[in-house]
Amino acid sequence: KPIDPVAGKTLYNTYCFMCHDRGLGHAPRPGEKGDWAKLLPLGENTLYNAVIDGPSHMYSKGISPIWSEWQLKSMIHYLTST
């Protein structure tokens, strides 16, 4: 199933915006180039693995019910392309 930025936006607006819109715990904010400067060069696959594992300041998948690889990759693609 191909990555779907529209579905990614819906998932972000449902589960991820609470922390990421405010930059809570240094969560990279959408559209804030400075927040993403060190993360974007890592690539979406590395970011995907970080979301699965839960970086030091975030629980795995941000404690959201997003389970599938397609859902997570669509949401990451949306967030990193804003």
Coordinates of C-alpha atoms in Angstrom, one line a residue:
K1 CA 0.0 0.0 0.0
P2 CA 1.6 3.4 -1.0
I3 CA 2.2 6.1 1.6
D4 CA -0.8 8.4 1.9
P5 CA -0.1 11.9 3.0
V6 CA -3.8 12.7 3.5
A7 CA -4.2 9.7 5.8
G8 CA -1.0 10.7 7.5
K9 CA -2.4 14.2 8.2
T10 CA -5.6 12.7 9.6
L11 CA -3.5 10.4 11.9
Y12 CA -1.3 13.3 13.0
N13 CA -4.3 15.5 13.7
T14 CA -5.9 12.7 15.7
Y15 CA -3.0 11.3 17.7
C16 CA 0.2 13.3 17.4
F17 CA -0.7 17.0 17.4
M18 CA -1.0 17.3 21.2
C19 CA 2.7 17.0 21.8
H20 CA 4.2 18.0 18.4
D21 CA 2.2 21.2 17.8
R22 CA 3.6 22.5 21.2
G23 CA 7.0 21.0 20.9
L24 CA 6.4 19.2 24.2
G25 CA 9.5 17.3 25.3
H26 CA 11.4 18.7 22.3
A27 CA 9.0 17.0 19.9
P28 CA 9.7 18.4 16.4
R29 CA 6.9 20.8 15.4
P30 CA 5.4 20.7 11.9
G31 CA 6.7 23.4 9.7
E32 CA 9.5 24.4 12.0
K33 CA 12.7 23.9 10.0
G34 CA 15.0 24.3 13.0
D35 CA 13.2 21.4 14.8
W36 CA 13.8 19.1 11.8
A37 CA 17.4 20.2 10.8
K38 CA 19.1 17.3 12.5
L39 CA 16.3 14.8 11.9
L40 CA 15.5 15.0 8.2
P41 CA 19.0 13.9 7.1
L42 CA 18.4 10.7 9.0
G43 CA 15.7 9.7 6.5
E44 CA 12.1 8.5 7.0
N45 CA 13.1 4.9 7.7
T46 CA 15.3 5.9 10.7
L47 CA 12.5 8.2 11.9
Y48 CA 10.0 5.3 11.6
N49 CA 12.3 3.1 13.7
A50 CA 12.6 5.8 16.3
V51 CA 8.8 6.1 16.5
I52 CA 8.5 2.4 17.0
D53 CA 11.2 2.2 19.6
G54 CA 10.2 5.4 21.3
P55 CA 13.0 8.0 21.6
S56 CA 14.1 8.8 25.1
H57 CA 11.4 11.5 25.6
M58 CA 8.5 9.6 23.9
Y59 CA 6.8 6.4 24.5
S60 CA 6.7 3.9 21.7
K61 CA 4.3 5.3 19.0
G62 CA 3.5 8.1 21.4
I63 CA 1.0 5.7 23.1
S64 CA -1.3 6.0 20.1
P65 CA -3.3 3.1 18.7
I66 CA -1.5 3.5 15.3
W67 CA -0.3 0.0 14.7
S68 CA 0.4 -0.6 11.0
E69 CA 3.7 0.3 9.2
W70 CA 1.6 2.0 6.5
Q71 CA -0.1 4.2 9.1
L72 CA 3.1 5.2 10.8
K73 CA 5.0 5.8 7.6
S74 CA 2.1 7.9 6.2
M75 CA 2.0 10.0 9.3
I76 CA 5.8 10.5 9.3
H77 CA 5.8 11.4 5.7
Y78 CA 3.1 14.0 6.4
L79 CA 4.9 15.4 9.4
T80 CA 8.3 15.7 7.7
S81 CA 6.9 17.3 4.6
T82 CA 5.1 20.2 6.2

